[in-house]
Amino acid sequence: MCIYDQLQALNIELPPVRTPAAAYAPYAQTGQLVFISGHTASKNGQPWTGKLGKTMDTAEGQQAARAVAIDLMGTLQAAVGGDLNRVKRIVKLMSLVNSTEDFTEQHLVTNGASELLAQVFGPDKGAHARSAFGVAQVPRGACVEIELIAEVE
């Protein structure tokens, strides 16, 4: 199944690239690697705010991370000239989870993004290295921020 068939089967429509909130580019490419800048979680066009372990639970955090993955794929699509079939593999994610000091399930929150990428790109192209950190704050009070590195043709 091609990537776009999988997106359609999952009822996912990729958004356009968001305008950066500060002085950075949404993506950069060097050689065959595309680096997608950190994307914060949003819900209904607004920052998806919250702190894991205080105002949000792991399941809601996973939903937010999944939403970030959809935004990341929209930006990745723009970075590869509109054709996600040019993606050879997702190389790495780095996830920053806005969480309390005693919250320890950042890795489970980030599964919301990782599992969706594996569904869309398949087990070979979608499997990736990953880091998931708990942080005191994320820009605009968002609950999750994730950046992505992909290898492209």
Short mmCIF file of N, CA and C in Angstrom, two decimals:
data_model
loop_
_atom_site.label_atom_id
_atom_site.label_comp_id
_atom_site.label_asym_id
_atom_site.label_seq_id
_atom_site.Cartn_x
_atom_site.Cartn_y
_atom_site.Cartn_z
N MET A 1 0.85 -1.19 0.00
CA MET A 1 0.00 0.00 0.00
C MET A 1 0.89 1.25 0.00
N CYS A 2 0.60 2.20 -0.88
CA CYS A 2 1.41 3.42 -0.92
C CYS A 2 1.04 4.33 0.25
N ILE A 3 1.91 5.27 0.51
CA ILE A 3 1.74 6.16 1.66
C ILE A 3 0.40 6.90 1.60
N TYR A 4 0.05 7.40 0.42
CA TYR A 4 -1.19 8.17 0.31
C TYR A 4 -2.43 7.30 0.47
N ASP A 5 -2.36 6.04 0.05
CA ASP A 5 -3.46 5.11 0.31
C ASP A 5 -3.62 4.89 1.81
N GLN A 6 -2.50 4.76 2.49
CA GLN A 6 -2.54 4.54 3.94
C GLN A 6 -3.11 5.77 4.65
N LEU A 7 -2.69 6.97 4.24
CA LEU A 7 -3.24 8.19 4.84
C LEU A 7 -4.75 8.25 4.63
N GLN A 8 -5.19 7.92 3.43
CA GLN A 8 -6.62 7.93 3.13
C GLN A 8 -7.36 6.89 3.98
N ALA A 9 -6.80 5.71 4.11
CA ALA A 9 -7.42 4.66 4.92
C ALA A 9 -7.55 5.08 6.38
N LEU A 10 -6.61 5.90 6.85
CA LEU A 10 -6.63 6.39 8.23
C LEU A 10 -7.42 7.69 8.37
N ASN A 11 -8.00 8.14 7.24
CA ASN A 11 -8.77 9.39 7.21
C ASN A 11 -7.94 10.59 7.67
N ILE A 12 -6.70 10.65 7.18
CA ILE A 12 -5.80 11.74 7.54
C ILE A 12 -5.58 12.64 6.33
N GLU A 13 -5.82 13.92 6.55
CA GLU A 13 -5.53 14.94 5.54
C GLU A 13 -4.36 15.76 6.08
N LEU A 14 -3.29 15.83 5.31
CA LEU A 14 -2.10 16.53 5.77
C LEU A 14 -2.29 18.04 5.66
N PRO A 15 -1.90 18.76 6.70
CA PRO A 15 -2.04 20.22 6.69
C PRO A 15 -0.89 20.87 5.93
N PRO A 16 -1.07 22.14 5.55
CA PRO A 16 0.05 22.87 4.95
C PRO A 16 1.10 23.17 6.01
N VAL A 17 2.26 23.60 5.56
CA VAL A 17 3.35 23.97 6.47
C VAL A 17 2.91 25.18 7.30
N ARG A 18 3.11 25.09 8.60
CA ARG A 18 2.80 26.22 9.48
C ARG A 18 3.88 27.29 9.35
N THR A 19 3.48 28.52 9.47
CA THR A 19 4.45 29.61 9.51
C THR A 19 5.24 29.50 10.81
N PRO A 20 6.58 29.53 10.73
CA PRO A 20 7.37 29.43 11.96
C PRO A 20 7.02 30.53 12.96
N ALA A 21 7.05 30.17 14.23
CA ALA A 21 6.70 31.10 15.30
C ALA A 21 7.87 31.98 15.72
N ALA A 22 9.05 31.74 15.17
CA ALA A 22 10.24 32.52 15.54
C ALA A 22 11.20 32.51 14.34
N ALA A 23 12.45 32.83 14.59
CA ALA A 23 13.45 32.98 13.53
C ALA A 23 14.10 31.65 13.16
N TYR A 24 13.37 30.82 12.43
CA TYR A 24 13.91 29.54 11.97
C TYR A 24 13.13 29.10 10.73
N ALA A 25 13.69 28.14 10.01
CA ALA A 25 13.01 27.57 8.84
C ALA A 25 12.22 26.34 9.27
N PRO A 26 11.10 26.04 8.62
CA PRO A 26 10.33 24.86 9.01
C PRO A 26 11.07 23.56 8.72
N TYR A 27 11.99 23.59 7.76
CA TYR A 27 12.79 22.41 7.44
C TYR A 27 14.06 22.84 6.73
N ALA A 28 15.04 21.93 6.75
CA ALA A 28 16.30 22.13 6.03
C ALA A 28 16.75 20.77 5.53
N GLN A 29 17.37 20.78 4.36
CA GLN A 29 17.87 19.53 3.79
C GLN A 29 19.36 19.67 3.54
N THR A 30 20.09 18.62 3.88
CA THR A 30 21.49 18.51 3.52
C THR A 30 21.69 17.09 3.02
N GLY A 31 22.16 16.98 1.79
CA GLY A 31 22.28 15.65 1.20
C GLY A 31 20.93 14.97 1.16
N GLN A 32 20.88 13.75 1.64
CA GLN A 32 19.63 12.99 1.62
C GLN A 32 18.85 13.07 2.94
N LEU A 33 19.30 13.93 3.84
CA LEU A 33 18.60 14.08 5.12
C LEU A 33 17.79 15.36 5.15
N VAL A 34 16.54 15.23 5.59
CA VAL A 34 15.66 16.38 5.79
C VAL A 34 15.42 16.50 7.30
N PHE A 35 15.67 17.69 7.82
CA PHE A 35 15.47 17.98 9.24
C PHE A 35 14.22 18.85 9.36
N ILE A 36 13.23 18.34 10.06
CA ILE A 36 11.98 19.08 10.26
C ILE A 36 12.05 19.72 11.65
N SER A 37 11.91 21.04 11.69
CA SER A 37 11.95 21.76 12.96
C SER A 37 10.86 21.26 13.90
N GLY A 38 11.07 21.51 15.18
CA GLY A 38 10.09 21.08 16.17
C GLY A 38 8.71 21.66 15.90
N HIS A 39 7.71 20.80 15.97
CA HIS A 39 6.31 21.18 15.82
C HIS A 39 5.63 20.97 17.16
N THR A 40 4.90 21.97 17.61
CA THR A 40 4.16 21.83 18.86
C THR A 40 2.75 21.33 18.57
N ALA A 41 2.19 20.68 19.56
CA ALA A 41 0.83 20.15 19.42
C ALA A 41 -0.17 21.29 19.29
N SER A 42 -1.12 21.10 18.38
CA SER A 42 -2.21 22.06 18.26
C SER A 42 -3.53 21.30 18.14
N LYS A 43 -4.58 21.97 18.54
CA LYS A 43 -5.92 21.38 18.53
C LYS A 43 -6.88 22.48 18.08
N ASN A 44 -7.61 22.22 17.01
CA ASN A 44 -8.54 23.22 16.47
C ASN A 44 -7.84 24.54 16.16
N GLY A 45 -6.60 24.45 15.65
CA GLY A 45 -5.87 25.64 15.24
C GLY A 45 -5.22 26.43 16.36
N GLN A 46 -5.32 25.95 17.57
CA GLN A 46 -4.75 26.63 18.74
C GLN A 46 -3.75 25.71 19.42
N PRO A 47 -2.80 26.28 20.18
CA PRO A 47 -1.87 25.41 20.91
C PRO A 47 -2.64 24.44 21.81
N TRP A 48 -2.21 23.17 21.76
CA TRP A 48 -2.79 22.14 22.63
C TRP A 48 -2.01 22.23 23.92
N THR A 49 -2.54 22.98 24.86
CA THR A 49 -1.81 23.26 26.09
C THR A 49 -2.08 22.20 27.14
N GLY A 50 -1.15 22.12 28.07
CA GLY A 50 -1.31 21.20 29.18
C GLY A 50 0.01 20.66 29.66
N LYS A 51 -0.02 20.10 30.83
CA LYS A 51 1.17 19.52 31.44
C LYS A 51 0.84 18.08 31.82
N LEU A 52 1.60 17.14 31.26
CA LEU A 52 1.41 15.73 31.57
C LEU A 52 1.71 15.50 33.04
N GLY A 53 0.84 14.76 33.69
CA GLY A 53 0.98 14.48 35.11
C GLY A 53 0.25 15.50 35.97
N LYS A 54 -0.29 16.55 35.35
CA LYS A 54 -1.03 17.55 36.10
C LYS A 54 -2.41 17.78 35.48
N THR A 55 -2.44 18.30 34.25
CA THR A 55 -3.72 18.59 33.60
C THR A 55 -4.03 17.61 32.47
N MET A 56 -3.10 16.71 32.17
CA MET A 56 -3.29 15.74 31.09
C MET A 56 -2.79 14.38 31.53
N ASP A 57 -3.42 13.32 30.99
CA ASP A 57 -2.93 11.97 31.25
C ASP A 57 -2.19 11.45 30.02
N THR A 58 -1.61 10.29 30.15
CA THR A 58 -0.80 9.71 29.08
C THR A 58 -1.59 9.52 27.80
N ALA A 59 -2.82 9.04 27.90
CA ALA A 59 -3.64 8.80 26.70
C ALA A 59 -3.88 10.10 25.93
N GLU A 60 -4.18 11.18 26.62
CA GLU A 60 -4.38 12.46 25.93
C GLU A 60 -3.07 12.95 25.34
N GLY A 61 -1.97 12.73 26.05
CA GLY A 61 -0.66 13.08 25.51
C GLY A 61 -0.34 12.33 24.23
N GLN A 62 -0.73 11.05 24.19
CA GLN A 62 -0.52 10.26 22.97
C GLN A 62 -1.32 10.84 21.81
N GLN A 63 -2.54 11.28 22.06
CA GLN A 63 -3.35 11.90 21.01
C GLN A 63 -2.68 13.18 20.51
N ALA A 64 -2.12 13.95 21.43
CA ALA A 64 -1.43 15.18 21.03
C ALA A 64 -0.19 14.86 20.20
N ALA A 65 0.57 13.85 20.60
CA ALA A 65 1.76 13.45 19.84
C ALA A 65 1.37 12.95 18.46
N ARG A 66 0.26 12.25 18.36
CA ARG A 66 -0.24 11.79 17.05
C ARG A 66 -0.56 13.00 16.17
N ALA A 67 -1.21 14.01 16.76
CA ALA A 67 -1.54 15.23 16.01
C ALA A 67 -0.26 15.92 15.53
N VAL A 68 0.77 15.93 16.36
CA VAL A 68 2.04 16.52 15.94
C VAL A 68 2.61 15.74 14.76
N ALA A 69 2.53 14.42 14.80
CA ALA A 69 3.05 13.60 13.69
C ALA A 69 2.35 13.94 12.38
N ILE A 70 1.06 14.21 12.43
CA ILE A 70 0.33 14.60 11.23
C ILE A 70 0.87 15.92 10.69
N ASP A 71 1.09 16.89 11.58
CA ASP A 71 1.67 18.17 11.16
C ASP A 71 3.07 17.98 10.60
N LEU A 72 3.87 17.14 11.24
CA LEU A 72 5.23 16.87 10.75
C LEU A 72 5.19 16.28 9.35
N MET A 73 4.26 15.37 9.10
CA MET A 73 4.16 14.78 7.76
C MET A 73 3.75 15.82 6.72
N GLY A 74 2.91 16.77 7.10
CA GLY A 74 2.56 17.85 6.19
C GLY A 74 3.78 18.68 5.80
N THR A 75 4.62 18.98 6.78
CA THR A 75 5.84 19.73 6.50
C THR A 75 6.83 18.88 5.71
N LEU A 76 6.95 17.61 6.06
CA LEU A 76 7.84 16.72 5.32
C LEU A 76 7.40 16.62 3.86
N GLN A 77 6.10 16.56 3.63
CA GLN A 77 5.60 16.50 2.26
C GLN A 77 6.05 17.74 1.47
N ALA A 78 5.97 18.91 2.08
CA ALA A 78 6.44 20.13 1.40
C ALA A 78 7.94 20.07 1.16
N ALA A 79 8.68 19.55 2.12
CA ALA A 79 10.14 19.48 2.02
C ALA A 79 10.60 18.58 0.88
N VAL A 80 9.80 17.57 0.54
CA VAL A 80 10.18 16.63 -0.53
C VAL A 80 9.45 16.94 -1.83
N GLY A 81 9.00 18.16 -1.98
CA GLY A 81 8.38 18.56 -3.24
C GLY A 81 6.99 18.02 -3.45
N GLY A 82 6.30 17.69 -2.37
CA GLY A 82 4.91 17.25 -2.48
C GLY A 82 4.70 15.76 -2.63
N ASP A 83 5.76 14.96 -2.54
CA ASP A 83 5.62 13.51 -2.75
C ASP A 83 6.28 12.72 -1.62
N LEU A 84 5.48 12.30 -0.65
CA LEU A 84 6.02 11.53 0.47
C LEU A 84 6.58 10.18 0.06
N ASN A 85 6.29 9.73 -1.15
CA ASN A 85 6.88 8.48 -1.63
C ASN A 85 8.39 8.62 -1.83
N ARG A 86 8.92 9.84 -1.80
CA ARG A 86 10.37 10.07 -1.88
C ARG A 86 11.06 9.77 -0.55
N VAL A 87 10.31 9.58 0.51
CA VAL A 87 10.89 9.30 1.83
C VAL A 87 11.39 7.86 1.84
N LYS A 88 12.70 7.70 2.09
CA LYS A 88 13.29 6.36 2.19
C LYS A 88 13.03 5.77 3.57
N ARG A 89 13.11 6.63 4.59
CA ARG A 89 12.80 6.18 5.94
C ARG A 89 12.75 7.36 6.89
N ILE A 90 12.00 7.19 7.96
CA ILE A 90 12.04 8.12 9.07
C ILE A 90 13.24 7.70 9.90
N VAL A 91 14.17 8.61 10.12
CA VAL A 91 15.43 8.27 10.79
C VAL A 91 15.31 8.45 12.30
N LYS A 92 14.79 9.62 12.74
CA LYS A 92 14.79 9.89 14.18
C LYS A 92 13.73 10.91 14.54
N LEU A 93 13.16 10.74 15.73
CA LEU A 93 12.30 11.73 16.36
C LEU A 93 12.95 12.18 17.66
N MET A 94 12.75 13.45 17.99
CA MET A 94 13.07 13.91 19.33
C MET A 94 11.81 14.58 19.86
N SER A 95 11.37 14.11 21.02
CA SER A 95 10.11 14.56 21.60
C SER A 95 10.35 15.23 22.94
N LEU A 96 9.76 16.41 23.09
CA LEU A 96 9.81 17.15 24.35
C LEU A 96 8.40 17.17 24.92
N VAL A 97 8.23 16.58 26.08
CA VAL A 97 6.92 16.45 26.69
C VAL A 97 6.85 17.37 27.91
N ASN A 98 5.94 18.33 27.85
CA ASN A 98 5.72 19.26 28.95
C ASN A 98 5.11 18.45 30.10
N SER A 99 5.90 18.24 31.15
CA SER A 99 5.43 17.32 32.19
C SER A 99 5.92 17.73 33.57
N THR A 100 5.22 17.20 34.56
CA THR A 100 5.61 17.44 35.94
C THR A 100 6.89 16.66 36.25
N GLU A 101 7.51 17.03 37.33
CA GLU A 101 8.77 16.41 37.74
C GLU A 101 8.62 14.91 37.99
N ASP A 102 7.46 14.49 38.46
CA ASP A 102 7.28 13.07 38.79
C ASP A 102 6.60 12.26 37.68
N PHE A 103 6.29 12.87 36.53
CA PHE A 103 5.70 12.15 35.40
C PHE A 103 6.82 11.40 34.69
N THR A 104 6.63 10.11 34.45
CA THR A 104 7.71 9.30 33.87
C THR A 104 7.30 8.53 32.62
N GLU A 105 6.23 8.96 31.97
CA GLU A 105 5.74 8.21 30.80
C GLU A 105 5.91 8.98 29.49
N GLN A 106 6.97 9.79 29.41
CA GLN A 106 7.24 10.54 28.18
C GLN A 106 7.37 9.60 26.98
N HIS A 107 8.00 8.46 27.21
CA HIS A 107 8.18 7.49 26.12
C HIS A 107 6.85 6.97 25.61
N LEU A 108 5.89 6.80 26.51
CA LEU A 108 4.56 6.32 26.11
C LEU A 108 3.78 7.41 25.38
N VAL A 109 3.91 8.65 25.83
CA VAL A 109 3.28 9.78 25.13
C VAL A 109 3.78 9.83 23.69
N THR A 110 5.09 9.71 23.52
CA THR A 110 5.70 9.82 22.20
C THR A 110 5.30 8.67 21.28
N ASN A 111 4.87 7.55 21.86
CA ASN A 111 4.37 6.45 21.03
C ASN A 111 3.22 6.90 20.13
N GLY A 112 2.47 7.91 20.54
CA GLY A 112 1.39 8.42 19.69
C GLY A 112 1.89 8.85 18.33
N ALA A 113 3.07 9.44 18.28
CA ALA A 113 3.69 9.84 17.00
C ALA A 113 4.37 8.66 16.34
N SER A 114 5.15 7.91 17.09
CA SER A 114 5.92 6.80 16.51
C SER A 114 5.02 5.75 15.88
N GLU A 115 3.95 5.40 16.56
CA GLU A 115 3.05 4.37 16.04
C GLU A 115 2.35 4.83 14.76
N LEU A 116 1.97 6.11 14.70
CA LEU A 116 1.33 6.61 13.49
C LEU A 116 2.31 6.60 12.32
N LEU A 117 3.54 7.03 12.54
CA LEU A 117 4.53 7.03 11.46
C LEU A 117 4.78 5.61 10.95
N ALA A 118 4.81 4.64 11.85
CA ALA A 118 4.98 3.25 11.43
C ALA A 118 3.78 2.76 10.63
N GLN A 119 2.58 3.19 11.01
CA GLN A 119 1.37 2.81 10.26
C GLN A 119 1.41 3.40 8.85
N VAL A 120 1.78 4.67 8.75
CA VAL A 120 1.75 5.36 7.46
C VAL A 120 2.87 4.91 6.54
N PHE A 121 4.10 4.85 7.06
CA PHE A 121 5.26 4.55 6.22
C PHE A 121 5.60 3.06 6.17
N GLY A 122 4.97 2.28 7.03
CA GLY A 122 5.26 0.85 7.07
C GLY A 122 6.36 0.55 8.08
N PRO A 123 6.51 -0.74 8.44
CA PRO A 123 7.44 -1.10 9.50
C PRO A 123 8.91 -0.85 9.16
N ASP A 124 9.28 -0.88 7.90
CA ASP A 124 10.68 -0.64 7.54
C ASP A 124 10.99 0.85 7.46
N LYS A 125 10.21 1.58 6.68
CA LYS A 125 10.45 3.02 6.50
C LYS A 125 10.05 3.82 7.73
N GLY A 126 9.08 3.34 8.48
CA GLY A 126 8.55 4.10 9.60
C GLY A 126 9.26 3.87 10.92
N ALA A 127 10.00 2.76 11.04
CA ALA A 127 10.74 2.50 12.29
C ALA A 127 11.88 3.51 12.41
N HIS A 128 12.10 4.05 13.60
CA HIS A 128 13.09 5.12 13.75
C HIS A 128 13.73 5.10 15.13
N ALA A 129 14.88 5.75 15.20
CA ALA A 129 15.50 6.02 16.50
C ALA A 129 14.70 7.15 17.15
N ARG A 130 14.82 7.28 18.49
CA ARG A 130 13.98 8.27 19.15
C ARG A 130 14.53 8.64 20.51
N SER A 131 14.28 9.87 20.90
CA SER A 131 14.51 10.34 22.26
C SER A 131 13.23 11.00 22.73
N ALA A 132 12.89 10.80 23.99
CA ALA A 132 11.70 11.43 24.58
C ALA A 132 12.11 12.01 25.93
N PHE A 133 11.95 13.31 26.07
CA PHE A 133 12.37 14.00 27.28
C PHE A 133 11.18 14.65 27.97
N GLY A 134 11.24 14.70 29.28
CA GLY A 134 10.31 15.50 30.05
C GLY A 134 10.93 16.86 30.27
N VAL A 135 10.17 17.92 29.99
CA VAL A 135 10.68 19.28 30.14
C VAL A 135 9.70 20.11 30.97
N ALA A 136 10.22 21.19 31.54
CA ALA A 136 9.40 22.05 32.39
C ALA A 136 8.39 22.87 31.60
N GLN A 137 8.71 23.17 30.33
CA GLN A 137 7.81 23.99 29.52
C GLN A 137 8.12 23.79 28.05
N VAL A 138 7.13 23.98 27.21
CA VAL A 138 7.25 23.93 25.76
C VAL A 138 6.69 25.26 25.25
N PRO A 139 7.20 25.80 24.13
CA PRO A 139 6.70 27.08 23.64
C PRO A 139 5.17 27.14 23.57
N ARG A 140 4.64 28.30 23.93
CA ARG A 140 3.20 28.60 23.91
C ARG A 140 2.40 27.70 24.83
N GLY A 141 3.07 27.05 25.78
CA GLY A 141 2.38 26.19 26.74
C GLY A 141 1.92 24.87 26.17
N ALA A 142 2.38 24.54 24.95
CA ALA A 142 1.96 23.28 24.32
C ALA A 142 2.39 22.09 25.17
N CYS A 143 1.66 21.01 25.04
CA CYS A 143 1.95 19.82 25.84
C CYS A 143 3.08 18.98 25.26
N VAL A 144 3.29 19.05 23.95
CA VAL A 144 4.31 18.22 23.29
C VAL A 144 4.92 19.01 22.14
N GLU A 145 6.23 18.84 21.94
CA GLU A 145 6.92 19.34 20.75
C GLU A 145 7.78 18.20 20.22
N ILE A 146 7.73 17.99 18.91
CA ILE A 146 8.49 16.89 18.30
C ILE A 146 9.19 17.40 17.05
N GLU A 147 10.45 16.99 16.88
CA GLU A 147 11.16 17.24 15.62
C GLU A 147 11.47 15.91 14.97
N LEU A 148 11.74 15.94 13.65
CA LEU A 148 11.88 14.71 12.88
C LEU A 148 13.03 14.84 11.90
N ILE A 149 13.74 13.74 11.69
CA ILE A 149 14.76 13.64 10.65
C ILE A 149 14.35 12.49 9.74
N ALA A 150 14.38 12.74 8.42
CA ALA A 150 14.02 11.71 7.44
C ALA A 150 15.10 11.62 6.38
N GLU A 151 15.29 10.42 5.84
CA GLU A 151 16.16 10.21 4.69
C GLU A 151 15.27 10.18 3.45
N VAL A 152 15.68 10.89 2.40
CA VAL A 152 14.87 10.97 1.19
C VAL A 152 15.69 10.57 -0.03
N GLU A 153 14.98 10.23 -1.11
CA GLU A 153 15.64 9.90 -2.38
C GLU A 153 16.06 11.17 -3.08
#
